[in-house]
CSV table of C-alpha atoms in Angstrom, one decimal:
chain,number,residue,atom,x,y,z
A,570,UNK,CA,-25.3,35.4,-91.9
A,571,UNK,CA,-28.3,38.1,-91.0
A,572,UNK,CA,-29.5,37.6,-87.9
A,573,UNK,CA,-33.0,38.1,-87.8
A,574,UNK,CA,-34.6,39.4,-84.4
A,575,UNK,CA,-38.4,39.2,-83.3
A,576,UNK,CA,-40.2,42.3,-81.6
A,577,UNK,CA,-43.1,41.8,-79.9
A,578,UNK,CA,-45.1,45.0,-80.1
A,579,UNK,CA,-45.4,48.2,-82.2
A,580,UNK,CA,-45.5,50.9,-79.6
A,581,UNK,CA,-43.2,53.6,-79.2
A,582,UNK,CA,-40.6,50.9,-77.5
A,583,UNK,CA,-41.6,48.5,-80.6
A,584,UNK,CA,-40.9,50.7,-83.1
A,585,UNK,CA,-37.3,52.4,-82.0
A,586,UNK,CA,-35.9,49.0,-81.2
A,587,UNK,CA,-36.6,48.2,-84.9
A,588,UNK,CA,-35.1,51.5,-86.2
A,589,UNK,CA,-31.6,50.5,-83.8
A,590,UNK,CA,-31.7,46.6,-85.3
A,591,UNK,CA,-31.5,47.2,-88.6
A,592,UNK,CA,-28.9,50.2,-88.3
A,593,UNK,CA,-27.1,47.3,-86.5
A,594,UNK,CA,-27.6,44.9,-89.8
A,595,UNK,CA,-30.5,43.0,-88.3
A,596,UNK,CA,-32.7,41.9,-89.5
A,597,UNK,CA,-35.9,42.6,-87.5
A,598,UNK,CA,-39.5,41.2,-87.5
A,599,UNK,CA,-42.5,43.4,-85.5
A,600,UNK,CA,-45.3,41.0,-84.5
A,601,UNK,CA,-48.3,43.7,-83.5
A,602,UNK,CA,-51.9,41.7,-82.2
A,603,UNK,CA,-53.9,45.1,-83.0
A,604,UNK,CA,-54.0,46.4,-86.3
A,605,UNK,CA,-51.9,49.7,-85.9
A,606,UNK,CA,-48.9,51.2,-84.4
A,607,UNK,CA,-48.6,53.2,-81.5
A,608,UNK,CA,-49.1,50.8,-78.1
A,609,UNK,CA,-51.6,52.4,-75.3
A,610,UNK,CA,-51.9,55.7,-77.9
A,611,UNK,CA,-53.5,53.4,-80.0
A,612,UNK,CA,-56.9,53.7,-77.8
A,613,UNK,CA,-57.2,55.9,-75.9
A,614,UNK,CA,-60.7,58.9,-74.6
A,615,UNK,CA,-61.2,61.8,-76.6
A,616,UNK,CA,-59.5,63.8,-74.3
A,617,UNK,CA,-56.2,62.1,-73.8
A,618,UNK,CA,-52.6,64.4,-74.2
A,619,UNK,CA,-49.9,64.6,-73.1
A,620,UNK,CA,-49.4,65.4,-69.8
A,621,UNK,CA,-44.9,65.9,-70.1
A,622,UNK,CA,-44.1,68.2,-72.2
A,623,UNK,CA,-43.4,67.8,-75.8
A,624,UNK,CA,-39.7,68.7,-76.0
A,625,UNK,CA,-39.2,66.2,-73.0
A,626,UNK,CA,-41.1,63.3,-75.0
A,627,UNK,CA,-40.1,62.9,-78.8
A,628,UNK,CA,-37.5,60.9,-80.5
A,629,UNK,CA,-34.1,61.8,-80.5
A,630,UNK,CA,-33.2,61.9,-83.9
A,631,UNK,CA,-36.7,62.9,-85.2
A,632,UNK,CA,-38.2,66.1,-83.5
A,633,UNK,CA,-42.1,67.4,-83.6
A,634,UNK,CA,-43.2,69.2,-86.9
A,635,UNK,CA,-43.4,72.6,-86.8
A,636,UNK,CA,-47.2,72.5,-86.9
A,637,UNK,CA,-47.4,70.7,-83.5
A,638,UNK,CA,-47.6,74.6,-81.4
A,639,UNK,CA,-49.1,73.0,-78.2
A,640,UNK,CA,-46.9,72.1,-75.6
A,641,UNK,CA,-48.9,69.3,-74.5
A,642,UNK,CA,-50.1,67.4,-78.0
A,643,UNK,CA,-53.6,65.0,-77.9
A,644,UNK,CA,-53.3,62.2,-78.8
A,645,UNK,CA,-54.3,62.3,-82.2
A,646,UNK,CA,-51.3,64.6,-82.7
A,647,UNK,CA,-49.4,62.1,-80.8
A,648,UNK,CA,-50.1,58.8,-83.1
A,649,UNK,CA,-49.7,61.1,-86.1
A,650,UNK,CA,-46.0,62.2,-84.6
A,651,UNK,CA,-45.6,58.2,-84.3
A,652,UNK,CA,-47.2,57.1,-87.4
A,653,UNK,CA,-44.6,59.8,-89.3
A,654,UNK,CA,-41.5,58.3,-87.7
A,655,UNK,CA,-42.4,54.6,-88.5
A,656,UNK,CA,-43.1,56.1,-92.2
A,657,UNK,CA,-39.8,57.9,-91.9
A,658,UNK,CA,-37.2,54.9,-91.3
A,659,UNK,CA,-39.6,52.7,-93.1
A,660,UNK,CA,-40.2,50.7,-90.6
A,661,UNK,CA,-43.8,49.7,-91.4
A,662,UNK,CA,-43.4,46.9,-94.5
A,663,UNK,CA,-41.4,45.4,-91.2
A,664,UNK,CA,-44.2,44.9,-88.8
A,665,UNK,CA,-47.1,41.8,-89.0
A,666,UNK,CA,-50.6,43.1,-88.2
A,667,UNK,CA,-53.0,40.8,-86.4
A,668,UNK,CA,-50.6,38.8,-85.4
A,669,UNK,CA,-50.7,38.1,-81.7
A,670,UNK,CA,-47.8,36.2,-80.1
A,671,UNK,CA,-49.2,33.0,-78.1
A,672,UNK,CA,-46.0,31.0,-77.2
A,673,UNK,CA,-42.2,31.9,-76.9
A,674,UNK,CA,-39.4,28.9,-76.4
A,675,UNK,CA,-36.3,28.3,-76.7
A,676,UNK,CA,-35.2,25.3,-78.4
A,677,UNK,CA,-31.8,24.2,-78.1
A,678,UNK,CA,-29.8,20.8,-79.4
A,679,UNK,CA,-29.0,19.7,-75.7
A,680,UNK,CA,-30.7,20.1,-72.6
A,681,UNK,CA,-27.3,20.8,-71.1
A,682,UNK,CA,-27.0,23.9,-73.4
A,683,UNK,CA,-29.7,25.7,-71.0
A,684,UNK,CA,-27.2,25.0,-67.9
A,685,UNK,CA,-25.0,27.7,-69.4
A,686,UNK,CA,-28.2,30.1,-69.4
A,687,UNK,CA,-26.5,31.9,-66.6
A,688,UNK,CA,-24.6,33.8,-69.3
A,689,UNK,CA,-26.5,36.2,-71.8
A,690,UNK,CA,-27.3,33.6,-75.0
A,691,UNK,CA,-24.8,31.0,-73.2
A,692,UNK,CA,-21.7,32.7,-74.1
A,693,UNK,CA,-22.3,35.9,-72.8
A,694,UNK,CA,-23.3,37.8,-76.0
A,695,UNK,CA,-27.0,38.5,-76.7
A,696,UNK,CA,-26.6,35.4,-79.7
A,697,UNK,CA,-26.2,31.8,-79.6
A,698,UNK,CA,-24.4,29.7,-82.1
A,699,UNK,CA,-26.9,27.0,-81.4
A,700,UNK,CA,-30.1,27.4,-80.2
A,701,UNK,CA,-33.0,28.9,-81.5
A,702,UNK,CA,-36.4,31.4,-80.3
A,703,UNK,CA,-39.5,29.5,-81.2
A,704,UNK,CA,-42.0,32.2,-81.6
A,705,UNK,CA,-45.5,30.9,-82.4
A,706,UNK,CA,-48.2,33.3,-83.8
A,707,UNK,CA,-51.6,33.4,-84.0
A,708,UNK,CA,-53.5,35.5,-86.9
A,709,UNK,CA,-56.1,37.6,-84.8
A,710,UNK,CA,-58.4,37.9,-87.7
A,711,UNK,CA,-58.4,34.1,-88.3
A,712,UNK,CA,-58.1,32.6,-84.6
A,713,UNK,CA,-59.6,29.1,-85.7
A,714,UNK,CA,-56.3,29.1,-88.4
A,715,UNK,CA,-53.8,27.5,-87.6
A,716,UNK,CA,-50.7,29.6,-85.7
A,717,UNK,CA,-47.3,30.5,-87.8
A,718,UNK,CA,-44.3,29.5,-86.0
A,719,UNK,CA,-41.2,31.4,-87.0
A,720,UNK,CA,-37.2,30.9,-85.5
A,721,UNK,CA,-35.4,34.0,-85.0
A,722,UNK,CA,-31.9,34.5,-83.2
A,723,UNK,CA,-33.3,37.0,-80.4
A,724,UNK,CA,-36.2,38.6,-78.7
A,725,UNK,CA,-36.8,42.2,-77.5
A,726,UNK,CA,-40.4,42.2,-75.7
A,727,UNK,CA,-42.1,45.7,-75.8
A,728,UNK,CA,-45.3,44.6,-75.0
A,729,UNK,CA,-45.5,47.4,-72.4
A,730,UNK,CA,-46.2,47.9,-68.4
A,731,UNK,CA,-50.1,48.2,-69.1
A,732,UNK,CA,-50.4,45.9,-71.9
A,733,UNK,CA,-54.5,44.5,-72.1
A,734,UNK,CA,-54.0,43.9,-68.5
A,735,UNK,CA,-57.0,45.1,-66.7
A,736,UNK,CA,-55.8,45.6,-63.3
A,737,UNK,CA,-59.5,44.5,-61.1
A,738,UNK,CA,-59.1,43.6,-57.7
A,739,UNK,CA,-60.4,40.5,-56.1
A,740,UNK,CA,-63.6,40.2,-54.2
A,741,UNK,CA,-65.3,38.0,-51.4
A,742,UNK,CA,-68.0,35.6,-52.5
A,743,UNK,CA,-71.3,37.6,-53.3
A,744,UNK,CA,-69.3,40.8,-52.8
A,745,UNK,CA,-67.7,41.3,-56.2
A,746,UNK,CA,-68.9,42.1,-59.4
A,747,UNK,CA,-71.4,38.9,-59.7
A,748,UNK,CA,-73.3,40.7,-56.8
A,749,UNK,CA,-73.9,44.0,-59.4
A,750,UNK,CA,-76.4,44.0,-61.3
A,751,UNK,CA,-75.1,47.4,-63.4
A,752,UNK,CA,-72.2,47.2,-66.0
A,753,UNK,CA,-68.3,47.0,-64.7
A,754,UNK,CA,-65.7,47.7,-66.7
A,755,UNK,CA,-61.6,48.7,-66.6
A,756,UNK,CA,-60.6,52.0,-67.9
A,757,UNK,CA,-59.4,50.6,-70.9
A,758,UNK,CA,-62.1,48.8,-72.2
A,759,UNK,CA,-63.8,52.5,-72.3
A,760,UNK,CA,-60.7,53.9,-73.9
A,761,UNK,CA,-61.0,50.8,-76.7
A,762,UNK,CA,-64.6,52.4,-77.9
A,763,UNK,CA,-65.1,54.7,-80.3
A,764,UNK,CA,-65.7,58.3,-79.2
A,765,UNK,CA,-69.5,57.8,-80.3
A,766,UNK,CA,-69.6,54.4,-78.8
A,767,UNK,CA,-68.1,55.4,-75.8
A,768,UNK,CA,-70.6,58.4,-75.2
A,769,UNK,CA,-73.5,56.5,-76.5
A,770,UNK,CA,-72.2,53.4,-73.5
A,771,UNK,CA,-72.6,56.8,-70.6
A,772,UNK,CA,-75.4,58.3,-71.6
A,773,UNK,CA,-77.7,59.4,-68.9
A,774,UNK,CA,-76.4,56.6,-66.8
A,775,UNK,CA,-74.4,57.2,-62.8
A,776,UNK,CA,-71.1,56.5,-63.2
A,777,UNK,CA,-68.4,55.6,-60.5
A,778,UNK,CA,-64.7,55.9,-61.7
A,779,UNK,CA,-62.2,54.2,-59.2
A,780,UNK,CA,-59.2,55.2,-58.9
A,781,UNK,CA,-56.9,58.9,-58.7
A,782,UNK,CA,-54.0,58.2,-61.2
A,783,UNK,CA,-53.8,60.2,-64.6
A,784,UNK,CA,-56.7,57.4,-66.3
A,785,UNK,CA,-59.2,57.9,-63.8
A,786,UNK,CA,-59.0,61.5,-64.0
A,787,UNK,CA,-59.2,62.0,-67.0
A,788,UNK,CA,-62.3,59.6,-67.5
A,789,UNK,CA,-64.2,61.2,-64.2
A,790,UNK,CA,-64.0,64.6,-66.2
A,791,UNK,CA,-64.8,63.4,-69.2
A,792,UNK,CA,-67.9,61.2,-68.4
A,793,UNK,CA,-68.4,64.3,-66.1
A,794,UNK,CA,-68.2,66.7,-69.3
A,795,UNK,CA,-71.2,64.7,-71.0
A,796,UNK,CA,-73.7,63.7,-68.4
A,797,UNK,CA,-73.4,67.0,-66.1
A,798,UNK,CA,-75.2,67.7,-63.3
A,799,UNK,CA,-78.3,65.6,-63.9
A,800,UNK,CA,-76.0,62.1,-63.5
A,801,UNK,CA,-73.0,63.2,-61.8
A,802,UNK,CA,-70.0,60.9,-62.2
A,803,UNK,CA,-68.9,59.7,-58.9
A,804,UNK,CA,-64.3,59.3,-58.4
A,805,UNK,CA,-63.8,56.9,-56.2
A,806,UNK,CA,-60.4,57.0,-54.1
A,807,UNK,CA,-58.3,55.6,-51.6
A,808,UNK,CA,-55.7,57.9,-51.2
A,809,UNK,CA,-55.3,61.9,-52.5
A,810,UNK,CA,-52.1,62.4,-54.5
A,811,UNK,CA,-51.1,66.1,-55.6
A,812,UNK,CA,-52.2,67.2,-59.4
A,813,UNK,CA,-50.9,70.2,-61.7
A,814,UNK,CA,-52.3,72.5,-63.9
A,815,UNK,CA,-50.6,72.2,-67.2
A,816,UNK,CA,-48.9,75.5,-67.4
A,817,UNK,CA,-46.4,74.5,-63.9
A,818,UNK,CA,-45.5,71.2,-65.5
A,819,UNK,CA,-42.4,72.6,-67.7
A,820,UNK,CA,-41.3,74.7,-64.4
A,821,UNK,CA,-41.0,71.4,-62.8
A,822,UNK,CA,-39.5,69.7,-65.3
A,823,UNK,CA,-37.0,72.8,-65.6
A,824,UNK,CA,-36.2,72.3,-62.1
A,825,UNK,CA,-35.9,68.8,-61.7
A,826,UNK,CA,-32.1,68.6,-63.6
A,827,UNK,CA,-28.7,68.0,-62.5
A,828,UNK,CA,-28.3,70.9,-60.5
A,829,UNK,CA,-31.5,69.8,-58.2
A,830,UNK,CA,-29.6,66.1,-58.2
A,831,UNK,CA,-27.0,67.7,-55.9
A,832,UNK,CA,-29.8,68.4,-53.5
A,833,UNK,CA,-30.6,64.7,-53.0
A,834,UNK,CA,-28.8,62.2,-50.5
A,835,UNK,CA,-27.5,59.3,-52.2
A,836,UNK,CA,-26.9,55.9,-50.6
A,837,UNK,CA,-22.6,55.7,-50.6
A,838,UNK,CA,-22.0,59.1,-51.2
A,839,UNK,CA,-19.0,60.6,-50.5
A,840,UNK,CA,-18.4,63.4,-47.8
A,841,UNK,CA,-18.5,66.0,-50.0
A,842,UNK,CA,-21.6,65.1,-51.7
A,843,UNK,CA,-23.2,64.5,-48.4
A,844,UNK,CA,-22.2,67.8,-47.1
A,845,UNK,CA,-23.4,69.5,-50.6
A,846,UNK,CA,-26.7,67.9,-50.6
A,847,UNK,CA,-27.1,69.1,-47.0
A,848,UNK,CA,-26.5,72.7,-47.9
A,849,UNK,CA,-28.5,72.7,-50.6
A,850,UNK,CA,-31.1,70.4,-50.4
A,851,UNK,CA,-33.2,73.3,-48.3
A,852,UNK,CA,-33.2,75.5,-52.2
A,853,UNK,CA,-35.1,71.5,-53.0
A,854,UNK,CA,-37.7,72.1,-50.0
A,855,UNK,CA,-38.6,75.6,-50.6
A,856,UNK,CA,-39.3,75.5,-54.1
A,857,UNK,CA,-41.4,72.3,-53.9
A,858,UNK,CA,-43.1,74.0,-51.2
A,859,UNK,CA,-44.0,76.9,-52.8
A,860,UNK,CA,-45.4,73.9,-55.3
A,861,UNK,CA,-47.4,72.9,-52.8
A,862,UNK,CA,-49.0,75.9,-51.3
A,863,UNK,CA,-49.6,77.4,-54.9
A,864,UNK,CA,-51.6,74.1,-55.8
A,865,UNK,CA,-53.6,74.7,-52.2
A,866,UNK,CA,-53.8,78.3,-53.6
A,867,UNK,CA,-55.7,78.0,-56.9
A,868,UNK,CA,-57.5,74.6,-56.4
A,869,UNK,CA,-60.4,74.2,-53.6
A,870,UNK,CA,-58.5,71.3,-51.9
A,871,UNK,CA,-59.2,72.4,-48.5
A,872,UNK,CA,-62.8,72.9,-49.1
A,873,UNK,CA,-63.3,69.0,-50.5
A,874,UNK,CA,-60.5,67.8,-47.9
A,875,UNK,CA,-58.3,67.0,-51.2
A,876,UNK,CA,-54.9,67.7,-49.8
A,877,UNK,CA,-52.6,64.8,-49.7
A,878,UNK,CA,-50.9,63.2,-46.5
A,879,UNK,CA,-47.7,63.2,-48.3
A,880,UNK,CA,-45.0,65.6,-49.8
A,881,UNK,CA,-45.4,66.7,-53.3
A,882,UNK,CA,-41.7,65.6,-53.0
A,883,UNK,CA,-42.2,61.9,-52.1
A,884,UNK,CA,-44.5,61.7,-54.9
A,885,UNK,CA,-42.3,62.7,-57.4
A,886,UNK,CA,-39.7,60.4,-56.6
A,887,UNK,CA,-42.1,57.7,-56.9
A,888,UNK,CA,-43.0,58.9,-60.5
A,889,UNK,CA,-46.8,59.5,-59.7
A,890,UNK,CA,-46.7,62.8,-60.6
A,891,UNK,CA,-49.9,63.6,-62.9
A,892,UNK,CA,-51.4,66.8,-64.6
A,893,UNK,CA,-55.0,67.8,-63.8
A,894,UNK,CA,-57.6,67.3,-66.6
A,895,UNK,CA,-58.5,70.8,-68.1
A,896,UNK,CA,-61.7,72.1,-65.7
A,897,UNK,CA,-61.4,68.8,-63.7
A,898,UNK,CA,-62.1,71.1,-60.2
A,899,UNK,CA,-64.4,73.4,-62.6
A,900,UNK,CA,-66.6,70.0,-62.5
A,901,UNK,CA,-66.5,69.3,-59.2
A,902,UNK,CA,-68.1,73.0,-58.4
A,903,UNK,CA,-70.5,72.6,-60.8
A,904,UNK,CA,-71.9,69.3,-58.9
A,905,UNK,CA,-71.2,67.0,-62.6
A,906,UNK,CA,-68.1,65.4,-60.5
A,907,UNK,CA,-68.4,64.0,-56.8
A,908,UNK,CA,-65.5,62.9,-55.0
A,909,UNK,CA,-66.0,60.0,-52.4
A,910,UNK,CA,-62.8,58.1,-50.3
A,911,UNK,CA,-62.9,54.7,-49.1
A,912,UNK,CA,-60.5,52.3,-47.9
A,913,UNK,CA,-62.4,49.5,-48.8
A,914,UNK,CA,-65.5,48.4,-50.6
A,915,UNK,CA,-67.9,46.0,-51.9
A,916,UNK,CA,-70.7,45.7,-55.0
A,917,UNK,CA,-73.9,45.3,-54.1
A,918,UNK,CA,-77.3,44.9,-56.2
A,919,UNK,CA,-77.7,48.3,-57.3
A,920,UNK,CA,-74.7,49.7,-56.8
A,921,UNK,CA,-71.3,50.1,-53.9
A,922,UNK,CA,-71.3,49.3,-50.4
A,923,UNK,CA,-68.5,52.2,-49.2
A,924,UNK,CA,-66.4,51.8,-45.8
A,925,UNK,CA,-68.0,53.0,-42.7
A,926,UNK,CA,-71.5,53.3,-44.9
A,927,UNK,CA,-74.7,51.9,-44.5
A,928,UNK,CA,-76.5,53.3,-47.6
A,929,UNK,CA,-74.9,51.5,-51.0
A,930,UNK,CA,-73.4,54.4,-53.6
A,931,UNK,CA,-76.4,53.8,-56.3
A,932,UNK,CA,-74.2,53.7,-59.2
A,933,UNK,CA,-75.2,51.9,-63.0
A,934,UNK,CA,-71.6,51.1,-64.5
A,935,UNK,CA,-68.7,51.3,-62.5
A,936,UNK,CA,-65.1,51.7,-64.1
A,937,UNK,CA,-61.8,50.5,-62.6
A,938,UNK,CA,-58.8,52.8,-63.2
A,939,UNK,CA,-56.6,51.6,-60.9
A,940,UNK,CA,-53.1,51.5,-61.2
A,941,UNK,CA,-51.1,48.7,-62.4
């Protein structure tokens, strides 16, 4: 008998475990809440891309088309890329729209089946000759109908890391939010409007963008790019991490491969991997570096006391790495971006209440962009 399979999500994760399933003989059912493919592409600012480059980030058995020159894609490019593969291996009559999943059980004949649980489906293998998934949906266009429930032999969740999770801190009493009289909003709650809407919502108005990860960047230059230098957009940090300009990104992805792997210490290693890495991890140090002291070279870091506590190193083996928005530092001369760090904060009536200041940061919407 077919085993049918439910996926929760239609991203990029969504869509390829569909693809493997049914070249397994699956038979595989995409529940999607919004009403296209394509995950956090989906919504996204105007000027979102790519910041890996494209050879490093497309599937593996169905490359970019020839049109797609850039090395870094936007994101329209990007969802058209996705839109051609799910069209490709026909993977869209396979996916329910609207459909958002509310509930996920297990139901089984006998309690004492979920004892065995320790094993993979009770047996070991990824099925079970008894039990079922419950998986109840509700129609997002209909929310007072009432939900579907469908049983399915397995469940592959690709909801993603930064799924409609708005990551905003908590507050003190009468020091959050409530205390604000302006507009606050996560980064992507801006990134769900409409170009038009989105400019129309920052019109003429101070902005503060919190956060220094890749959404906070690129929203800073963005609402930077509109408003100028009559309402300066305000980023609002904690901590400095190293950016780089597109055109270094593929000589550090070039130079972060196998060979560089031998320059690393690993825990357990052998003696003559320890003794390798130790001859060659200083090859490692020089070229990052040189990373480093080109990035102090053609960005004014010193001047706006931008250059980060930490290695460029350390931060890429944490997987923070992130590309600088196109004249993001070009803004910042100008006087349309202002860059202010904090360790702490608070709202305030008209605006922020920064660490070790008396005067509030007059500010009308603020935007969270922190990390999840």
């Amino acid at each position: 008998m077919e085993r049918q399979i439910a996926i929760i999500g239609a991203g990029i994760s969504g869509l390829l475990a569909c693809k493997h399933a049914v070249e397994k003989g699956f038979n595989p059912i995409i529940f999607e809440s919004r009403t296209t493919i394509g995950g956090v592409w989906a919504q996204t600012i105007e000027s979102t891309k790519l910041q890996t480059p494209k050879s490093y980030y497309q599937f593996s058995d169905f490359a970019w088309p020839s049109s797609v020159t850039e090395t870094f894609p936007d994101h329209n490019q990007l969802m058209d890329y996705i839109q051609s593969y799910a069209l490709h291996f026909n993977i869209l009559p396979r996916i329910k729209f609207n459909s958002r999943v509310i509930e996920i059980d297990y139901s089984t004949p006998s309690d004492k089946d979920l004892l065995r649980w320790d094993l993979w489906g009770g047996t070991g293998g990824p099925f079970s000759d008894t039990g079922k998934w419950t998986i109840t949906v509700q129609d997002v266009q209909h929310p007072l109908a009432e939900p579907q429930v469908y049983q399915v032999d397995f469940v592959i969740l690709c909801i993603g890391k930064f799924s409609d999770l708005p990551n905003i801190p908590d507050f003190p009493t009468n020091e959050g939010p409530e205390a604000f009289d302006g507009e606050v909003i996560h980064s992507m709650d801006y990134a769900a409007m409409s170009d038009n809407d989105a400019a129309q919502f920052i019109k003429e108005k101070m902005i503060t963008v919190i956060g220094f990860q890749k959404s906070a960047l690129d929203v800073a230059t963005e609402v930077a790019k509109r408003n100028g230098v009559r309402h300066p957009c305000t980023l609002l940090f904690k901590k400095v991490y190293w950016t780089a300009p597109e055109k270094l990104i593929p000589v550090i992805f070039q130079n972060l491969n196998r060979f560089t792997e031998l320059m690393i210490h690993k825990p357990g290693e052998g003696f003559f991997p320890w003794l390798l890495a130790l001859l060659l991890s200083p090859l490692l140090w020089i070229f990052l570096k040189s990373v480093e002291s080109y990035l102090k070279w053609i960005y004014p870091l010193k001047k706006y006391n931008m250059i980060p506590s930490h290695s460029f190193l350390k931060q890429i083996y944490s997987c923070m790495f992130t590309a600088t928005p196109t004249n993001f530092y070009d803004r910042v001369e100008e006087g349309s971006l202002i860059f202010k760090k904090s360790q702490a904060f608070s709202f305030c009536k008209n605006g922020l209440i920064l660490d070790g200041e008396t005067k509030p940061l007059v500010t009308d919407i603020v935007i969270f962009a922190y990390r999840i």
